[in-house]
């Protein structure tokens, strides 16, 4: 797919009100139902168990596959193992021909979608019917699944009625109970008349050679029992060692997939059983590899095999709920689908869709398999850059960013050249090809003097304790007042703030675009600059920058195999701390004391993605704001991304804009006159959005809110 075609597919999805409405409503309801389903369950314990079970299994696929084959065949099944999808199709075609199969019924199987099995069977003259209701609908509509659990979630009841009327029987009305009843009536004869049933499996137990199949409609049970031949296509990542290891997966799968305590049907098939007429049933189990073993040998991507296909990552993804699986994915959808596509198909097939991940990390906290999906997508980006190189545009941009003197000189120049476009502290309109950048938000004007200049004019009281301030580009060149407020607060605690002049971009833009060599250069420069001073902490008021200092420098070096800079990166990581966590610590130690009797009115708080999910700081800023005298009214979805995500809002403004629009709506509905956050990037996005919207709500950084609140 070309870039133009990909952009067009995004635009089509965003303009489909039925799609975005259905996904949005489900996403909202899902968060509530999932939380309720896990009441009384320690999710962290369950996901630790699943991680251990699946990690152990992927370390010994060969052993477990042989054990499964031995035990399944001892119970009368026939087991075929292959790494080649073409051989899977050929095995089933040969079996069908030898048995005179004319009619096939299938329950939902992502593995069969992965190898395009239906097309092969139909090409051989067989009648193939999906029996999962959602799968049957999209089969009749000649579409592909848009969601791993709910394949037809993108279709309205009116659309389904039209499909049934056109493809099955005229006169169907958009009444859901009647449509379900109609589907049941039409599918039952297909079960009874089928010569072969094809299913997947959720779990394959090596200890007993058993298959575990989980459904809500019971169709898999009919597919596996009524036809005289049952074929199960099972990816080897579904293997577990022992029967007792089923329980944690069955505990998490329904709760994470649909917010249910238990699915309606859990079938455990252990060997061939007699048909209803007493004749022997044929059970064929195909253990399919298709690069799964290769994936297990890659230490970076092995954890992706811990996926239990619950699709919870899709359900919480702010991008997926806007564009759906037909844009964000191939056979497998969403973030995890991007990773699986790169391995089961080929790396270049994930080129477009990997860019859709906004790196908010919402999926990480809810994944039952404990998969760092955003981290793996970053690694995909790195490998894509290695394989095909950077674009000329990216090379030019990162060539500037990685040259501190040139980069800073250009920013200083921008403070002058921007004047025709500025109004106060905002740039509200840009000309020509730059106009998209200000279409849905105003941008901050570059400050007349950067923080690195103004901080030198601040007279700080002498202090024994010193911290280094890592400002990041936005605070340094657009919001120097935030840095000045930080100095004021820490001075009150008896701390002198040092600003190392040689600090430069943290490398996040380069890293998030796969340009790890550039990011490593940024890391080296900053490690040298920030460790030269003898300081207790390196504090930052930008969570993205703090994550870079504490985590990303180390991870970038690891990915590149760099060892000589690792000690410095680890030393810096140990000193790095975010602003709110440091100030909360100083307050708790009695080194900072709030003014008494302050009543600052009602505010709402936006959780920055990196602060909450990576740095694990969400209560610290709230407690500080309350102690300062603010009344916090929580907004709906306070921890959902604002759509900024650095260069994401420039590359994909059509997605960034509706994410911001939803955030602004949630802010306004609180009735608060002010929204506070800990990230200058979020301030840029939300403050700019509020200015463009004309809403009388002020957006500010926590450091600004606290600047004058201490004695």
XYZ file of C-alpha atoms in Angstrom:
711
model
C 0.000 0.000 0.000
C 1.374 3.404 -0.961
C 1.570 6.268 1.527
C -1.237 8.032 -0.355
C -3.471 4.946 -0.188
C -2.699 4.510 3.506
C -3.597 8.137 4.232
C -6.801 7.700 2.249
C -7.726 4.612 4.296
C -7.246 6.637 7.489
C -9.427 9.445 6.152
C -12.134 6.962 5.143
C -12.157 5.409 8.621
C -12.207 8.773 10.411
C -15.153 9.906 8.300
C -17.104 6.737 9.053
C -19.314 7.822 11.943
C -20.674 4.298 12.415
C -17.171 2.904 12.860
C -15.820 5.550 15.232
C -19.116 5.607 17.140
C -19.212 1.839 17.649
C -15.553 1.604 18.630
C -15.805 4.640 20.907
C -18.882 3.365 22.737
C -17.391 -0.082 23.157
C -14.102 1.350 24.422
C -15.879 3.407 27.073
C -18.066 0.498 28.211
C -15.146 -1.929 28.087
C -13.051 -0.057 30.654
C -15.933 -0.277 33.134
C -16.874 -3.895 32.446
C -13.261 -5.050 32.537
C -12.668 -3.381 35.907
C -15.816 -4.994 37.290
C -14.878 -8.420 35.917
C -11.514 -8.316 37.696
C -13.006 -7.386 41.083
C -11.611 -9.792 43.664
C -8.939 -10.992 41.227
C -5.311 -9.917 41.585
C -4.613 -9.117 37.948
C -0.888 -8.712 38.540
C -0.649 -12.218 39.997
C -2.602 -13.681 37.074
C -0.488 -11.918 34.449
C 2.713 -12.971 36.221
C 1.507 -16.569 35.978
C 0.635 -16.225 32.287
C 3.987 -14.611 31.547
C 5.818 -17.458 33.275
C 3.729 -20.165 31.555
C 4.011 -18.716 28.073
C 7.659 -17.693 28.390
C 8.572 -21.199 29.525
C 6.614 -22.733 26.645
C 8.202 -20.515 23.987
C 11.628 -21.544 25.290
C 10.905 -25.194 24.420
C 8.497 -25.267 21.510
C 10.168 -28.292 19.946
C 9.939 -30.344 23.115
C 6.309 -29.401 23.815
C 5.250 -29.924 20.207
C 6.664 -33.449 20.211
C 5.070 -34.188 23.576
C 1.734 -32.865 22.348
C 1.963 -34.940 19.149
C 2.771 -38.106 21.078
C -0.068 -37.684 23.578
C -2.670 -36.513 21.046
C -1.921 -39.399 18.700
C -2.112 -41.835 21.605
C -5.711 -40.621 21.996
C -6.535 -41.197 18.345
C -5.758 -37.824 16.763
C -3.508 -37.296 13.767
C -0.984 -34.501 14.237
C 0.781 -32.732 11.383
C 3.580 -30.274 12.052
C 4.842 -27.728 9.556
C 6.517 -24.346 9.308
C 5.058 -23.618 5.875
C 1.545 -22.100 5.528
C 1.322 -23.568 2.026
C 1.738 -27.058 3.499
C -1.109 -26.412 5.946
C -3.439 -25.590 3.067
C -2.198 -28.529 1.016
C -2.705 -30.968 3.892
C -6.317 -29.836 4.347
C -7.002 -29.865 0.591
C -5.546 -33.378 0.210
C -7.568 -34.603 3.188
C -10.760 -33.037 1.864
C -10.298 -34.501 -1.601
C -9.527 -37.968 -0.274
C -12.689 -37.944 1.838
C -14.959 -36.377 -0.786
C -15.572 -33.238 1.275
C -17.946 -30.776 -0.386
C -19.125 -28.646 2.531
C -16.961 -27.134 5.271
C -17.996 -25.232 8.399
C -15.499 -23.173 10.350
C -15.430 -21.626 13.787
C -13.316 -18.531 14.297
C -9.637 -19.211 13.621
C -7.108 -16.415 13.272
C -4.551 -18.994 12.130
C -6.762 -19.876 9.168
C -7.171 -16.167 8.361
C -3.387 -15.833 8.562
C -2.894 -18.356 5.729
C -5.999 -17.340 3.702
C -7.455 -20.841 3.967
C -10.988 -20.005 2.828
C -9.765 -18.805 -0.554
C -7.847 -22.051 -1.082
C -10.826 -24.249 -0.166
C -13.280 -22.271 -2.268
C -10.824 -22.352 -5.157
C -10.947 -26.141 -4.951
C -14.726 -26.062 -5.367
C -15.787 -26.483 -1.740
C -18.560 -24.589 0.028
C -17.060 -22.892 3.093
C -19.142 -21.214 5.786
C -17.926 -19.292 8.805
C -20.183 -20.014 11.776
C -19.084 -17.392 14.288
C -21.782 -14.754 13.782
C -19.337 -11.891 13.282
C -17.125 -13.934 10.956
C -20.176 -15.055 8.945
C -21.315 -11.461 8.549
C -17.964 -10.264 7.203
C -17.666 -13.363 5.002
C -21.003 -12.509 3.418
C -19.914 -8.863 3.147
C -16.654 -9.952 1.449
C -14.575 -8.177 4.075
C -11.822 -9.129 6.513
C -12.081 -9.037 10.341
C -11.716 -5.599 11.907
C -11.117 -6.885 15.448
C -9.601 -10.107 16.776
C -12.501 -10.850 19.132
C -15.371 -8.932 17.513
C -14.685 -9.146 13.775
C -17.816 -7.243 12.683
C -17.830 -4.518 15.349
C -17.492 -1.905 12.588
C -20.877 -2.760 11.051
C -24.263 -1.373 12.111
C -27.423 -3.456 12.377
C -28.670 -1.689 9.249
C -25.580 -2.762 7.340
C -25.903 -6.329 8.614
C -29.575 -6.428 7.575
C -28.602 -5.226 4.102
C -25.883 -7.876 3.803
C -28.267 -10.647 4.907
C -30.908 -9.395 2.473
C -28.490 -9.242 -0.447
C -26.510 -12.405 0.227
C -28.916 -14.788 1.974
C -32.604 -13.885 1.842
C -34.404 -10.666 0.996
C -36.471 -8.689 3.461
C -34.296 -8.696 6.609
C -34.971 -5.845 9.031
C -32.394 -4.067 11.260
C -33.635 -5.720 14.450
C -30.790 -7.389 16.345
C -32.734 -10.259 18.010
C -34.405 -11.041 14.687
C -31.093 -10.925 12.827
C -29.530 -13.317 15.353
C -32.503 -15.657 15.069
C -32.264 -15.499 11.275
C -28.546 -16.320 11.358
C -29.127 -19.239 13.718
C -31.826 -20.669 11.441
C -29.608 -20.406 8.379
C -26.459 -21.765 10.023
C -27.946 -24.831 11.771
C -28.489 -26.767 8.530
C -24.919 -25.982 7.524
C -23.599 -27.640 10.697
C -25.754 -30.709 10.054
C -24.804 -30.981 6.388
C -21.071 -30.319 6.679
C -18.500 -32.973 5.795
C -15.651 -31.240 7.617
C -15.380 -28.859 10.552
C -12.372 -26.560 10.936
C -11.483 -24.746 14.148
C -8.596 -23.108 15.868
C -7.735 -23.524 19.535
C -7.025 -21.134 22.376
C -4.712 -23.527 24.229
C -2.935 -26.790 23.347
C -1.844 -28.860 26.363
C 1.280 -30.943 25.776
C 0.770 -33.079 28.892
C -2.456 -34.608 27.571
C -2.551 -33.712 23.882
C -5.726 -31.712 24.570
C -7.172 -28.695 22.777
C -9.008 -25.961 24.693
C -11.516 -23.921 22.667
C -13.328 -20.919 24.136
C -16.454 -19.415 22.520
C -19.594 -17.499 23.429
C -21.859 -18.882 20.714
C -21.239 -22.615 20.952
C -20.442 -22.783 17.256
C -16.993 -24.294 17.852
C -18.623 -27.127 19.774
C -20.934 -27.834 16.825
C -18.090 -27.522 14.308
C -15.961 -29.988 16.246
C -18.701 -32.560 16.959
C -21.237 -32.728 14.116
C -19.040 -33.165 10.987
C -17.271 -36.517 10.726
C -13.918 -34.827 10.218
C -12.556 -32.172 12.564
C -9.415 -30.232 11.625
C -7.863 -27.893 14.190
C -5.229 -25.378 13.051
C -3.103 -24.376 16.010
C -0.180 -21.972 16.110
C 2.592 -23.436 18.240
C 2.447 -20.390 20.531
C -0.795 -21.875 21.924
C 1.188 -24.721 23.516
C 1.437 -24.960 27.297
C 3.095 -27.729 29.254
C 0.472 -28.877 31.763
C -3.281 -28.979 32.324
C -3.005 -26.828 35.454
C -1.605 -24.021 33.310
C -4.974 -23.636 31.598
C -6.494 -21.895 34.634
C -4.649 -18.541 34.608
C -5.313 -18.156 30.875
C -9.006 -18.995 31.262
C -9.171 -16.554 34.184
C -7.799 -13.682 32.098
C -9.113 -14.395 28.605
C -12.855 -13.657 29.045
C -12.271 -10.817 31.508
C -9.763 -9.104 29.237
C -11.520 -9.865 25.950
C -15.103 -8.846 26.703
C -15.329 -8.070 30.411
C -17.007 -11.413 31.180
C -16.292 -13.611 34.175
C -16.414 -16.682 31.941
C -17.215 -17.376 28.335
C -20.353 -19.387 27.593
C -18.553 -22.445 26.249
C -15.194 -23.924 27.215
C -14.529 -27.149 25.298
C -11.609 -29.426 26.072
C -10.998 -31.959 23.311
C -8.720 -34.848 24.226
C -8.430 -37.154 21.247
C -10.913 -38.445 18.702
C -14.421 -39.383 19.881
C -17.207 -41.305 18.101
C -19.531 -39.445 15.762
C -23.195 -39.150 16.674
C -23.909 -42.219 14.522
C -21.243 -44.267 16.295
C -18.706 -44.171 13.485
C -15.140 -43.101 14.332
C -14.463 -39.357 14.017
C -11.289 -38.173 12.383
C -9.430 -35.535 14.388
C -6.572 -33.825 12.560
C -4.481 -31.289 14.463
C -2.100 -29.088 12.504
C 0.614 -27.481 14.601
C 1.674 -24.475 12.524
C 4.925 -22.607 13.007
C 5.141 -19.887 10.315
C 8.123 -18.062 11.887
C 6.955 -18.493 15.481
C 10.092 -20.490 16.297
C 12.206 -17.749 14.728
C 10.394 -15.226 16.885
C 11.070 -17.300 20.002
C 14.803 -17.225 19.209
C 14.817 -13.416 19.069
C 15.221 -12.172 22.656
C 13.585 -8.839 21.821
C 10.427 -10.305 20.287
C 10.041 -13.566 22.192
C 7.662 -11.893 24.729
C 5.145 -11.218 21.933
C 4.428 -14.967 21.923
C 2.852 -14.474 25.371
C -0.212 -12.983 23.645
C -3.430 -14.881 24.460
C -5.403 -13.086 21.695
C -7.750 -11.275 24.071
C -7.486 -7.999 22.103
C -7.490 -5.885 25.267
C -4.697 -3.836 23.671
C -7.100 -2.886 20.874
C -9.872 -2.021 23.294
C -7.812 0.574 25.190
C -5.915 2.013 22.206
C -6.940 5.628 21.444
C -5.871 5.212 17.815
C -7.595 1.879 17.192
C -10.917 3.220 18.407
C -10.707 5.922 15.745
C -9.593 3.915 12.705
C -10.356 0.261 13.492
C -8.632 -2.898 12.339
C -9.028 -2.442 8.600
C -6.540 0.428 8.870
C -4.590 -0.528 12.000
C -3.604 -4.058 11.095
C -3.633 -6.850 8.542
C -4.896 -10.286 9.658
C -3.978 -9.450 13.251
C -4.996 -5.939 14.270
C -3.801 -3.134 16.517
C -0.406 -2.844 18.161
C 0.116 -6.550 18.740
C -1.130 -7.175 15.209
C 1.590 -4.897 13.885
C 4.217 -7.047 15.580
C 2.690 -10.357 14.473
C 2.332 -9.073 10.904
C 6.029 -8.204 10.813
C 6.919 -11.782 11.788
C 4.192 -14.005 10.332
C 4.110 -12.081 7.038
C 7.160 -9.881 6.548
C 8.719 -6.817 8.133
C 7.907 -4.434 5.289
C 4.190 -5.313 5.537
C 4.222 -3.589 8.950
C 5.840 -0.426 7.594
C 2.692 1.696 7.379
C 0.778 0.361 10.358
C 3.654 0.599 12.853
C 3.488 4.380 12.472
C -0.053 4.385 13.874
C 1.129 3.460 17.382
C 1.084 6.679 19.417
C 3.356 5.187 22.130
C 0.973 6.123 24.951
C 1.524 2.785 26.712
C -2.144 2.255 27.608
C -1.921 -1.346 26.397
C 1.050 -2.260 28.571
C -0.775 -1.976 31.896
C -3.707 -4.171 30.803
C -1.981 -6.872 28.726
C -2.461 -10.277 30.435
C 0.742 -11.490 28.794
C 2.787 -8.525 30.100
C 3.920 -7.623 26.577
C 5.586 -4.250 26.068
C 3.824 -3.639 22.763
C 5.023 -0.017 22.297
C 8.603 -1.075 23.045
C 8.462 -3.840 20.451
C 6.999 -1.447 17.880
C 9.940 0.888 18.500
C 12.244 -2.036 17.784
C 10.324 -2.687 14.558
C 10.903 0.932 13.594
C 14.612 0.572 14.300
C 14.847 -2.532 12.133
C 12.883 -0.899 9.336
C 15.325 2.024 9.369
C 18.251 -0.417 9.305
C 16.670 -2.348 6.427
C 15.583 0.508 4.185
C 17.381 3.534 5.636
C 16.002 6.898 6.720
C 14.160 9.191 4.362
C 16.022 12.281 3.169
C 13.655 14.410 5.256
C 14.376 12.474 8.446
C 18.109 12.544 7.776
C 17.980 16.306 7.378
C 15.891 16.823 10.532
C 17.987 14.568 12.746
C 21.166 15.970 11.250
C 20.111 19.334 12.649
C 18.797 18.026 15.978
C 21.984 16.076 16.612
C 24.089 19.205 16.058
C 23.420 21.111 19.275
C 24.925 24.429 18.204
C 23.151 24.434 14.838
C 19.844 23.299 16.376
C 19.894 25.936 19.089
C 20.975 28.644 16.633
C 18.006 27.798 14.390
C 15.616 27.975 17.357
C 16.988 31.377 18.316
C 16.551 32.515 14.725
C 12.967 31.230 14.751
C 12.118 33.606 17.595
C 12.737 36.429 15.114
C 11.401 34.948 11.855
C 8.137 33.802 13.487
C 6.950 37.362 14.235
C 4.642 37.738 11.206
C 2.727 34.676 12.390
C 2.590 35.254 16.153
C -0.201 36.688 18.249
C 0.871 37.028 21.842
C 2.445 33.726 22.856
C 0.747 31.749 20.076
C 1.230 30.970 16.411
C -2.342 30.534 15.196
C -1.788 30.232 11.462
C 1.034 28.991 9.258
C 1.206 29.321 5.481
C 1.097 26.771 2.652
C 2.254 23.217 3.420
C 2.709 24.089 7.118
C -0.958 24.975 7.582
C -1.905 21.498 8.870
C 0.204 22.133 11.969
C -2.121 24.915 13.138
C -5.416 23.635 11.774
C -6.647 22.080 15.025
C -4.475 23.833 17.628
C -2.404 26.945 18.093
C 1.332 26.462 18.491
C 3.521 28.129 21.112
C 5.724 30.941 19.897
C 9.440 30.450 20.417
C 10.457 32.548 23.427
C 12.389 35.752 22.796
C 15.060 34.452 25.172
C 15.524 30.742 25.942
C 15.771 29.410 29.463
C 19.496 28.785 29.019
C 19.847 32.596 28.848
C 17.283 33.702 31.423
C 18.345 31.191 34.077
C 21.758 32.833 34.276
C 20.096 36.050 35.410
C 18.369 34.387 38.371
C 20.177 35.104 41.618
C 20.054 31.879 43.602
C 20.842 31.769 47.327
C 23.987 29.800 48.209
C 23.222 26.147 48.930
C 25.227 23.035 49.684
C 22.856 20.766 47.786
C 22.740 21.064 44.024
C 20.589 19.527 41.319
C 21.053 19.677 37.570
C 18.021 20.755 35.589
C 17.394 19.003 32.290
C 14.932 21.309 30.572
C 14.207 19.614 27.273
C 13.622 21.581 24.088
C 10.097 22.863 24.814
C 10.841 24.352 28.234
C 14.197 25.688 27.093
C 12.954 27.468 23.975
C 9.167 27.850 24.273
C 8.266 27.805 27.958
C 11.256 29.230 29.887
C 8.833 30.439 32.578
C 8.324 26.779 33.577
C 12.052 26.405 34.190
C 12.179 29.655 36.121
C 9.322 28.417 38.328
C 11.209 25.178 39.008
C 14.288 27.132 40.104
C 12.148 29.266 42.421
C 10.569 26.208 44.080
C 13.814 24.292 44.588
C 15.559 27.381 45.928
C 12.836 27.488 48.616
C 13.946 23.978 49.616
C 17.553 25.110 49.951
C 18.669 23.604 46.649
C 20.741 25.341 43.992
C 19.754 24.561 40.409
C 22.498 24.109 37.832
C 21.774 24.319 34.114
C 24.428 22.434 32.110
C 24.760 24.434 28.883
C 25.800 21.451 26.769
C 22.511 19.618 27.284
C 20.627 19.001 24.070
C 17.609 17.115 22.689
C 16.901 13.943 24.687
C 16.721 11.916 21.467
C 13.087 10.893 21.875
C 12.078 12.165 18.392
C 14.855 10.129 16.790
C 14.218 7.030 18.893
C 10.467 7.079 18.273
C 11.164 7.256 14.541
C 13.560 4.307 14.617
C 16.711 6.421 14.192
C 18.549 4.801 17.118
C 22.030 5.885 15.986
C 20.909 9.510 16.188
C 19.261 8.898 19.559
C 22.478 7.302 20.816
C 24.396 10.428 19.806
C 21.943 12.573 21.769
C 22.305 10.235 24.734
C 26.101 10.447 24.738
C 26.032 14.257 24.604
C 23.556 14.524 27.470
C 25.280 11.953 29.681
C 28.512 13.903 29.358
C 26.822 17.259 30.027
C 24.681 16.153 32.971
C 27.256 14.076 34.826
C 29.984 16.729 34.739
C 28.385 18.534 37.678
C 28.486 16.955 41.140
C 24.751 16.852 41.830
C 22.408 14.640 43.831
C 19.600 14.663 41.258
C 19.036 15.435 37.619
C 15.484 16.794 37.582
C 13.260 17.291 34.570
C 9.789 18.798 34.264
C 9.151 16.825 31.068
C 8.134 13.167 31.598
C 9.254 12.174 28.080
C 12.697 13.571 28.795
C 12.770 11.950 32.236
C 11.943 8.582 30.661
C 14.782 9.146 28.211
C 17.212 9.834 31.061
C 15.995 6.979 33.270
C 15.234 4.295 30.685
C 15.664 5.102 27.010
C 19.381 5.879 26.959
C 20.063 2.432 28.402
C 17.596 0.679 26.086
C 18.961 2.472 23.015
C 22.498 1.388 23.836
C 21.319 -2.185 24.437
C 19.550 -2.319 21.076
C 22.677 -1.090 19.295
C 25.039 -3.326 21.267
C 26.830 -0.283 22.701
C 28.723 -1.114 25.905
C 31.214 1.700 26.451
C 28.523 4.266 27.339
C 26.383 1.983 29.481
C 27.998 2.838 32.835
C 27.333 6.544 32.319
C 23.760 5.877 31.234
C 23.133 3.810 34.360
C 24.710 6.465 36.592
C 22.491 9.138 35.043
C 19.403 6.928 35.319
C 19.995 6.562 39.055
C 19.998 10.360 39.489
C 17.138 11.245 37.147
C 13.811 12.208 38.738
C 10.665 13.943 37.567
C 9.624 17.291 39.015
C 6.492 16.231 40.939
C 8.115 13.193 42.528
C 11.052 15.304 43.729
C 8.855 18.105 45.094
C 6.549 15.611 46.848
C 9.640 14.113 48.479
C 10.808 17.545 49.610
C 7.359 18.335 51.030
C 7.248 15.021 52.901
C 10.704 15.732 54.337
C 9.519 19.143 55.567
C 11.904 21.037 53.321
C 9.020 22.699 51.497
C 5.942 24.042 53.290
C 2.751 25.243 51.641
C 1.164 28.567 52.462
C -1.884 28.052 54.658
C -5.495 28.946 53.963
C -5.212 29.000 50.178
C -8.451 28.258 48.270
C -7.481 28.157 44.613
C -10.738 26.797 43.217
C -11.663 23.838 41.053
C -9.178 22.386 38.579
C -8.878 19.143 36.649
C -5.735 17.119 36.023
C -4.529 15.395 32.851
C -2.184 12.425 33.308
C 0.709 12.526 30.887
C 1.290 9.075 29.399
C 4.961 8.707 30.280
C 4.529 10.117 33.781
C 1.776 7.733 34.798
C 2.653 4.584 32.905
C 6.450 4.547 32.839
C 7.437 6.709 35.795
C 4.450 5.486 37.864
C 3.682 8.966 39.181
C 0.003 9.877 39.179
C -0.838 10.580 42.825
C 2.192 12.782 43.551
C 1.107 15.773 41.436
C -2.490 15.450 42.598
C -1.462 15.461 46.259
C 0.739 18.510 45.714
C -2.054 20.411 43.968
C -4.525 19.562 46.742
C -2.066 20.634 49.426
C -1.530 23.884 47.541
C -5.250 24.638 47.812
C -6.746 23.287 44.584
C -9.937 21.244 44.446
C -9.413 18.530 41.830
C -12.387 17.377 39.767
C -11.363 14.307 37.830
C -12.167 14.368 34.131
C -13.443 11.322 32.245
C -10.517 9.363 30.767
C -7.991 11.539 32.585
C -5.177 9.170 31.640
C -5.985 8.832 27.915
C -3.416 10.383 25.566
C -4.023 13.977 24.440
C -2.762 13.162 20.949
C 0.492 15.127 21.130
C 3.130 12.347 21.172
C 5.894 14.547 19.798
C 6.250 14.283 16.028
C 3.100 12.112 15.839
C 0.889 15.201 15.819
C 2.875 16.503 12.848
C 3.005 13.247 10.872
C -0.575 12.191 11.582
C -2.509 15.368 12.446
C -5.721 13.757 11.185
C -5.516 11.292 14.115
C -4.017 13.681 16.658
C -6.866 16.165 16.129
C -9.836 13.935 17.103
C -7.899 12.556 20.083
C -7.362 16.144 21.248
C -10.994 17.018 20.544
C -12.135 14.213 22.830
C -9.720 15.365 25.526
C -10.978 18.965 25.336
C -14.575 17.743 25.596
C -13.736 15.809 28.752
C -11.949 18.828 30.226
C -14.864 21.176 29.538
C -17.390 18.770 31.033
C -15.698 19.024 34.461
C -16.640 22.703 34.739
C -13.089 23.485 35.883
C -11.542 26.791 34.890
C -8.071 25.300 34.722
C -6.488 22.028 33.547
C -3.092 21.123 34.968
C -0.530 18.608 33.740
C 3.116 17.674 34.187
C 4.255 17.586 30.571
C 5.180 20.615 28.431
C 4.225 18.609 25.324
C 0.736 18.077 26.729
C 0.591 21.777 27.609
C 1.464 22.594 24.015
C -1.287 20.305 22.695
C -4.044 21.099 25.194
C -3.318 24.806 25.632
C -3.104 25.149 21.864
C -6.356 23.249 21.427
C -8.172 25.361 24.004
C -6.905 28.546 22.342
C -8.074 27.381 18.905
C -11.409 26.338 20.423
C -11.836 29.656 22.232
C -12.656 27.863 25.483
C -12.189 30.023 28.627
C -10.049 27.381 30.315
C -6.401 27.858 31.194
C -3.880 25.040 30.715
C -0.697 25.057 32.730
C 2.140 22.889 34.010
C 2.129 21.758 37.635
C 5.371 23.645 38.163
C 3.579 26.898 37.262
C 0.660 26.093 39.567
C 2.999 25.537 42.521
C 5.494 28.348 41.867
C 3.993 30.790 44.379
C 2.419 28.348 46.834
C 5.346 27.709 49.158
C 6.376 29.756 52.187
